[in-house]
PDB file of C-alpha atoms in Angstrom:
ATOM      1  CA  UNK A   1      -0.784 -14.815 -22.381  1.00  0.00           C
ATOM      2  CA  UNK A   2      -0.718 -14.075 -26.057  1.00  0.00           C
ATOM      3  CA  UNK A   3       0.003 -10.180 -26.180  1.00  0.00           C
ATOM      4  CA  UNK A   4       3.212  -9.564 -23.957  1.00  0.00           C
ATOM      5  CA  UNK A   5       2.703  -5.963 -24.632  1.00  0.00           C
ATOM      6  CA  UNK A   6      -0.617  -6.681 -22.809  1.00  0.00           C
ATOM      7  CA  UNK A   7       0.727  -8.238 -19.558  1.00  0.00           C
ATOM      8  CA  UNK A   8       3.462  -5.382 -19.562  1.00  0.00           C
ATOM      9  CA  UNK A   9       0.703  -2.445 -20.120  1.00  0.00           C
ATOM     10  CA  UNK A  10      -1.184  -4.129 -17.025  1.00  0.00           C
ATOM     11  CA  UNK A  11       1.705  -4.712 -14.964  1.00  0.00           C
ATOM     12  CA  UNK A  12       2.502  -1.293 -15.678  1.00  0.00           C
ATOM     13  CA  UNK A  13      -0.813  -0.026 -14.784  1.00  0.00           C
ATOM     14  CA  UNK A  14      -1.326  -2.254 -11.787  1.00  0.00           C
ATOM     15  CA  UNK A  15       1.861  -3.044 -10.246  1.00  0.00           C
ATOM     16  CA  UNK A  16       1.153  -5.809  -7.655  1.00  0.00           C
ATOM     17  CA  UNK A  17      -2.157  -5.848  -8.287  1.00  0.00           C
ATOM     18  CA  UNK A  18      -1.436  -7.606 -11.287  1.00  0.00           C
ATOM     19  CA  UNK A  19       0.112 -11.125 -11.081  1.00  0.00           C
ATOM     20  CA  UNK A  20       1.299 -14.475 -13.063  1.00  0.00           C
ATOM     21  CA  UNK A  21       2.137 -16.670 -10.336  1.00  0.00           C
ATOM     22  CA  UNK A  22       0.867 -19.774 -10.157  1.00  0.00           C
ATOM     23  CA  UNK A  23      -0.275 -20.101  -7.037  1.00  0.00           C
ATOM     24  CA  UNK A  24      -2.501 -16.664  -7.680  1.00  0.00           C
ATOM     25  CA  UNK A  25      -3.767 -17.841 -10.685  1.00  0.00           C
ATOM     26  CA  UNK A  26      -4.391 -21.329  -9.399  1.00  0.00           C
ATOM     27  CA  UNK A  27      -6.397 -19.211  -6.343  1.00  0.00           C
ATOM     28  CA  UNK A  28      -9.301 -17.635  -9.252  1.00  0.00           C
ATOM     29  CA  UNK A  29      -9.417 -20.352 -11.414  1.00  0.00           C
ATOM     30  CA  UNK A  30     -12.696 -22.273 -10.224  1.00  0.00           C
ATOM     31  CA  UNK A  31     -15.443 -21.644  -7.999  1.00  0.00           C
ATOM     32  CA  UNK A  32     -17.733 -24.249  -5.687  1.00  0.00           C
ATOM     33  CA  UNK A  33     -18.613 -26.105  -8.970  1.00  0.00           C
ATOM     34  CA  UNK A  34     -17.447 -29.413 -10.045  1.00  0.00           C
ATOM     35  CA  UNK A  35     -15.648 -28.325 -13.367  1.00  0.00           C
ATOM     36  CA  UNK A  36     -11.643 -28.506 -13.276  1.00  0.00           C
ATOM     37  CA  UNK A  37      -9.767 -25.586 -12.451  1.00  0.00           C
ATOM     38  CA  UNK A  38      -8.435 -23.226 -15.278  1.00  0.00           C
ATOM     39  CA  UNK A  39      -5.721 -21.176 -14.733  1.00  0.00           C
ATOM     40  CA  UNK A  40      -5.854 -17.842 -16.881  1.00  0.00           C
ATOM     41  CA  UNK A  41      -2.365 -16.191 -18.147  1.00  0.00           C
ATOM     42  CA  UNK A  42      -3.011 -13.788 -15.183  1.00  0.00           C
ATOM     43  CA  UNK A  43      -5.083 -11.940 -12.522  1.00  0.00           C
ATOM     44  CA  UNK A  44      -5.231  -8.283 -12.233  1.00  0.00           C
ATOM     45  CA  UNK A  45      -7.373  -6.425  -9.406  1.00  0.00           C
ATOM     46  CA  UNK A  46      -8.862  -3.290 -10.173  1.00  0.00           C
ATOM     47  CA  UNK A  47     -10.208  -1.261  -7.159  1.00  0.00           C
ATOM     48  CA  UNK A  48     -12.995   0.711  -9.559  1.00  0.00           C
ATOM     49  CA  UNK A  49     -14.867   0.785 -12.235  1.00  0.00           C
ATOM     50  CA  UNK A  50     -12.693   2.934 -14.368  1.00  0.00           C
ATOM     51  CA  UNK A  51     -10.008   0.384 -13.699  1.00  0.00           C
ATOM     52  CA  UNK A  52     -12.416  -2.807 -15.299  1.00  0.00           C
ATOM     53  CA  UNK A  53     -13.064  -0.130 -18.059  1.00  0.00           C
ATOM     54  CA  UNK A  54      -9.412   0.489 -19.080  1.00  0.00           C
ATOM     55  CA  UNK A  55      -8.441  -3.707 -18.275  1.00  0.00           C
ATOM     56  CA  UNK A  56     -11.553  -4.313 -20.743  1.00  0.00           C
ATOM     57  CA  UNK A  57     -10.404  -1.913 -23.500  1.00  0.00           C
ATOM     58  CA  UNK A  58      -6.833  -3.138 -23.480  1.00  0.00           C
ATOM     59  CA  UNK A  59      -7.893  -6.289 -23.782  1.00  0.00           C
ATOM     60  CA  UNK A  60     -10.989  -6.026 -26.099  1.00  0.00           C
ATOM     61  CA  UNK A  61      -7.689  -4.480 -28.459  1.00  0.00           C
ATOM     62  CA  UNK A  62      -5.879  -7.809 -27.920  1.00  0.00           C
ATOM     63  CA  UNK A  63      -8.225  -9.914 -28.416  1.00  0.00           C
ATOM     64  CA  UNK A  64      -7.691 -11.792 -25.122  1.00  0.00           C
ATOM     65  CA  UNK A  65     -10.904 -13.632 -23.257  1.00  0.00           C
ATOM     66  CA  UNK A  66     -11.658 -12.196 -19.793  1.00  0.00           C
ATOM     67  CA  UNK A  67     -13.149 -13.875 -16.697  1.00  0.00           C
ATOM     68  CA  UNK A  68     -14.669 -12.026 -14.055  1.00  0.00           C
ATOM     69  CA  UNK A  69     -14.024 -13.612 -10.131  1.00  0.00           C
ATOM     70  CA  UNK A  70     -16.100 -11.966  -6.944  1.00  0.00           C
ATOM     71  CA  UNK A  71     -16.142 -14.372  -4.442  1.00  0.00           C
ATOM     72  CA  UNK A  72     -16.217 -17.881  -5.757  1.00  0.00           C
ATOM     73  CA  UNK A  73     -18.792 -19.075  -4.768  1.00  0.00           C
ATOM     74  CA  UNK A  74     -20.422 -19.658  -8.128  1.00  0.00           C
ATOM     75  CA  UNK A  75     -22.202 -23.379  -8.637  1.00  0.00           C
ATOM     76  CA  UNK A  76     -22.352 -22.239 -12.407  1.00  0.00           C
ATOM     77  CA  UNK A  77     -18.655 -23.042 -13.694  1.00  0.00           C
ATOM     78  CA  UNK A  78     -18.346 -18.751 -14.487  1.00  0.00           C
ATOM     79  CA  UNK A  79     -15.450 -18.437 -12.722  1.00  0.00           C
ATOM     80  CA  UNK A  80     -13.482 -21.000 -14.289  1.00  0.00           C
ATOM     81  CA  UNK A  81     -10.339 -19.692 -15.727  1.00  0.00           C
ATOM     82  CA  UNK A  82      -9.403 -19.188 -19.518  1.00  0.00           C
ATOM     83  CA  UNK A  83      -5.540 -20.402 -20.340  1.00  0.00           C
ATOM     84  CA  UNK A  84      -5.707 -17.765 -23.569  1.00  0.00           C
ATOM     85  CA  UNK A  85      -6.755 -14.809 -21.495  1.00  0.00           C
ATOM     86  CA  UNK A  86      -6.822 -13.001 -17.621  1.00  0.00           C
ATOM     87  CA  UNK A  87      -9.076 -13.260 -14.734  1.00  0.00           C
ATOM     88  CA  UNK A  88     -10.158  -9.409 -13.104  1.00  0.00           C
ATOM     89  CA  UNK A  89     -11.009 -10.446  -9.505  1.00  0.00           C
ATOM     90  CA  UNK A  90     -13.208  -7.994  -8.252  1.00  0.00           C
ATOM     91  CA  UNK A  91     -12.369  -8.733  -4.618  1.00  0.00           C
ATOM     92  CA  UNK A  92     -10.727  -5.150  -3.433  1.00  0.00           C
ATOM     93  CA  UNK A  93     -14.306  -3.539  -5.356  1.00  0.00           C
ATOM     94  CA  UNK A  94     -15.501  -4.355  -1.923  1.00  0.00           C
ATOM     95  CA  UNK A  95     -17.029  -0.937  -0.285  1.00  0.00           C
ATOM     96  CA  UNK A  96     -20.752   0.659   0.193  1.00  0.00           C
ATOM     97  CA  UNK A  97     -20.913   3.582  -1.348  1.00  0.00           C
ATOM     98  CA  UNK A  98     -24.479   5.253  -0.198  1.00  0.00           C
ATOM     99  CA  UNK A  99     -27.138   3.826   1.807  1.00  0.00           C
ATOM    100  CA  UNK A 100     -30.472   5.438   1.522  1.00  0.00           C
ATOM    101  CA  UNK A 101     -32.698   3.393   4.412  1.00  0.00           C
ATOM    102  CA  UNK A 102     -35.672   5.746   3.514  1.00  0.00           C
ATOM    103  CA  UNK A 103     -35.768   4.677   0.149  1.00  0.00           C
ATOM    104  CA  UNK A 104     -34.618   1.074   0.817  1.00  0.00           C
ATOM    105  CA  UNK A 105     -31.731   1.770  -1.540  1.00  0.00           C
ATOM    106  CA  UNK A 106     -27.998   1.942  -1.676  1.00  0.00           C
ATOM    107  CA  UNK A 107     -25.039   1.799  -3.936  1.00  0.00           C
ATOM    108  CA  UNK A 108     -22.083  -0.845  -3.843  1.00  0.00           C
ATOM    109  CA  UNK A 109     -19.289  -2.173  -5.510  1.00  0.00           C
ATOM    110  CA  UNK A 110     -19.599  -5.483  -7.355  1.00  0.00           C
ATOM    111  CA  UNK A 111     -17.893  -7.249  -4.514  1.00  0.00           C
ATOM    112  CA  UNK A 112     -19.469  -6.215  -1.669  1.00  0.00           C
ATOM    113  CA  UNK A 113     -21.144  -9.714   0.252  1.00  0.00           C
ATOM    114  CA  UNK A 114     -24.256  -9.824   1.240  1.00  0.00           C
ATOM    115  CA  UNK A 115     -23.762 -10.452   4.731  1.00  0.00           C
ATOM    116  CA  UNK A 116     -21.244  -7.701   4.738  1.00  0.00           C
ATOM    117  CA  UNK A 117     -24.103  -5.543   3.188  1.00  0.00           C
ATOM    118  CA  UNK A 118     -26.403  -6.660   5.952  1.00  0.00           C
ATOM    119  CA  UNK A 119     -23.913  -5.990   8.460  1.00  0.00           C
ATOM    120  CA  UNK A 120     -24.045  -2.696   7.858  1.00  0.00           C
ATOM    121  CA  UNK A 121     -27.446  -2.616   7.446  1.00  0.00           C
ATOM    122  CA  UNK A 122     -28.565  -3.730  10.151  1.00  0.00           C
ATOM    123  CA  UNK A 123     -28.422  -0.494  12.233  1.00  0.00           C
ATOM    124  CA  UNK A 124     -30.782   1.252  10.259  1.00  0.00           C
ATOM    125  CA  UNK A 125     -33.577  -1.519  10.810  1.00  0.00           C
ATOM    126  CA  UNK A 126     -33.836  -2.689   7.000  1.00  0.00           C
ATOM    127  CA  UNK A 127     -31.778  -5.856   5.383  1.00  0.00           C
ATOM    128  CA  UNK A 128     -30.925  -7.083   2.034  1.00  0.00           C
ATOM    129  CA  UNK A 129     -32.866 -10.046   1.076  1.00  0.00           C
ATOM    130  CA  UNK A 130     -31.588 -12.519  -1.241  1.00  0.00           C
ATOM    131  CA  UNK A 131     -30.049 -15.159   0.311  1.00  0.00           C
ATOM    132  CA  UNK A 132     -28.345 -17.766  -2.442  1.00  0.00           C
ATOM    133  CA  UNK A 133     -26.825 -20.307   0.681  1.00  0.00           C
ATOM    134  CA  UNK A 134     -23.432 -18.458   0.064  1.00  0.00           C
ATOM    135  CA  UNK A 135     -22.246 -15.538   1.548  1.00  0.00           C
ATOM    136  CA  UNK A 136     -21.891 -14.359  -2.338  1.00  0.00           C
ATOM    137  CA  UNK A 137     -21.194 -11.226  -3.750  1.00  0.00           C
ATOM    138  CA  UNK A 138     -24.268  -8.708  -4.919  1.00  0.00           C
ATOM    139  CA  UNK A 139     -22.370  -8.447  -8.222  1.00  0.00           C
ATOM    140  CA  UNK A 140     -22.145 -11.990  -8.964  1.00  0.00           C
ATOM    141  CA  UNK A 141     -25.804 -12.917  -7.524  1.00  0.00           C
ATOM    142  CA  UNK A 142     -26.384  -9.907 -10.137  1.00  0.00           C
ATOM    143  CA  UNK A 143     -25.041 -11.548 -12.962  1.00  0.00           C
ATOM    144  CA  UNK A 144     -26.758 -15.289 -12.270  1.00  0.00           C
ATOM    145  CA  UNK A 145     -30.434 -13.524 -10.659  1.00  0.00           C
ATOM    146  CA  UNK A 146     -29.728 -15.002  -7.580  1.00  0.00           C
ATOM    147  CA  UNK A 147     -32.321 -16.108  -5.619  1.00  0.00           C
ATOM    148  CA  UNK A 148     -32.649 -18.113  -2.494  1.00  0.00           C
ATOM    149  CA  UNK A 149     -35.094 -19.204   0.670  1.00  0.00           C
ATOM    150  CA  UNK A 150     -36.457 -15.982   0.689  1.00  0.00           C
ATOM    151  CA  UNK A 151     -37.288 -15.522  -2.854  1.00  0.00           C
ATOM    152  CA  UNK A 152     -40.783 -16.221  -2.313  1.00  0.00           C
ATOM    153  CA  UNK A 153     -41.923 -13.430  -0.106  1.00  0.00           C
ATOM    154  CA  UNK A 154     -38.877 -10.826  -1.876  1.00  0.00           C
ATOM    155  CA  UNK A 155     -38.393 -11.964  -5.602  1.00  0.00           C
ATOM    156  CA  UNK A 156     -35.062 -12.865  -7.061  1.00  0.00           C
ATOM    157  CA  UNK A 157     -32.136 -10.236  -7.559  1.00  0.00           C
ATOM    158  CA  UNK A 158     -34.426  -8.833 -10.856  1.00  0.00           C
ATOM    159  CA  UNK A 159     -36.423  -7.792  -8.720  1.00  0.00           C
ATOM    160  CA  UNK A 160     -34.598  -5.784  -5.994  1.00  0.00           C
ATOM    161  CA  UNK A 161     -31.748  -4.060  -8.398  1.00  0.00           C
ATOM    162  CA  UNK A 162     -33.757  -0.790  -9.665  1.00  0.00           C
ATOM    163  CA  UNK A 163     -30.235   0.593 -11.592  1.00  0.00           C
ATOM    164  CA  UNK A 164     -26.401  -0.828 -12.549  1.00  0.00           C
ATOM    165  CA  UNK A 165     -23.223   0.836 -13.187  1.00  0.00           C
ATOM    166  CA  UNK A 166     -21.823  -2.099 -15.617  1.00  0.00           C
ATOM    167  CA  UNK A 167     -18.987  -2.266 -17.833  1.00  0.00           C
ATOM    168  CA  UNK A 168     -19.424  -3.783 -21.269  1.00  0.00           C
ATOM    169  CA  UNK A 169     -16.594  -6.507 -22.842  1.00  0.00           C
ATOM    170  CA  UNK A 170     -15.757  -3.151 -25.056  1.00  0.00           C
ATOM    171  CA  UNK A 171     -14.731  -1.039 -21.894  1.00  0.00           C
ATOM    172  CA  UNK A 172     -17.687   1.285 -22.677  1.00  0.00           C
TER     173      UNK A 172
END
């Protein structure tokens, strides 16, 4: 990593959920594509938003390249690592924050799946419909407009996301 004050703000921030080991790094540094793995400098694992905002800022300071990891299961080569900079894997942003069936709307975290979406869905009688071949994350299918089988009769992810809590590179 080129800032050590960097890695030692993060590790101060994020205790273990900030690592350099290899075999972490090696773990988020490809998805289901072809390309070769990348390992980034590090991997830090935020839990919220607020958390990607402040990672984002510090680094957006530094000048160090950031890579975003949900599940893996990206076909696209986004994943891939950057040997320069750190990978924020999204994987404890995992919960559902509000369901509204009525409405046929609800609010998750960026690494929620969609079968573990469905899952929960399922009760009240409605479903999420995208369906990439992966059991991807909505905030990666987000990023690539996921589609799928059932993209005929539903649309693509631009078409079923009515509002996003994002994070710009700045932290904003």
């Amino acid at each position: 990593m080129n800032s050590e004050a960097l890695q030692k703000e993060l590790k101060d921030l994020f205790k273990e959920r900030f690592s350099t080991s290899e075999a972490t790094r090696n773990n988020y540094a490809r998805g289901e594509d072809t390309y070769d793995p990348i390992l980034s400098s590090a991997v830090v694992f935020p839990e919220t938003s607020e958390e990607v905002s402040t990672i984002l800022k510090l680094c957006n300071e530094k000048k160090i390249p950031v890579v975003p990891f949900g599940t893996g299961t990206s076909l696209e080569g986004n994943v891939v690592g950057n040997e320069e900079g750190i990978t924020i894997c999204l994987e404890k942003m995992n919960k559902i924050l509000n369901v509204n069936a009525a409405d046929f709307d609800c609010r998750v975290q960026a690494n929620v799946t969609r079968e573990q979406l469905n899952d929960y869905l399922r009760e009240d009688g409605v479903f999420f419909p995208i369906d990439p071949g992966a059991n991807a994350a909505i905030g990666g299918m987000a990023s690539t407009s996921a589609s799928g089988t059932m993209a005929v009769k539903y649309g693509t992810m631009k078409s079923v996301i009515t509002g996003l809590k994002v994070v710009l590179p700045n932290g904003d």
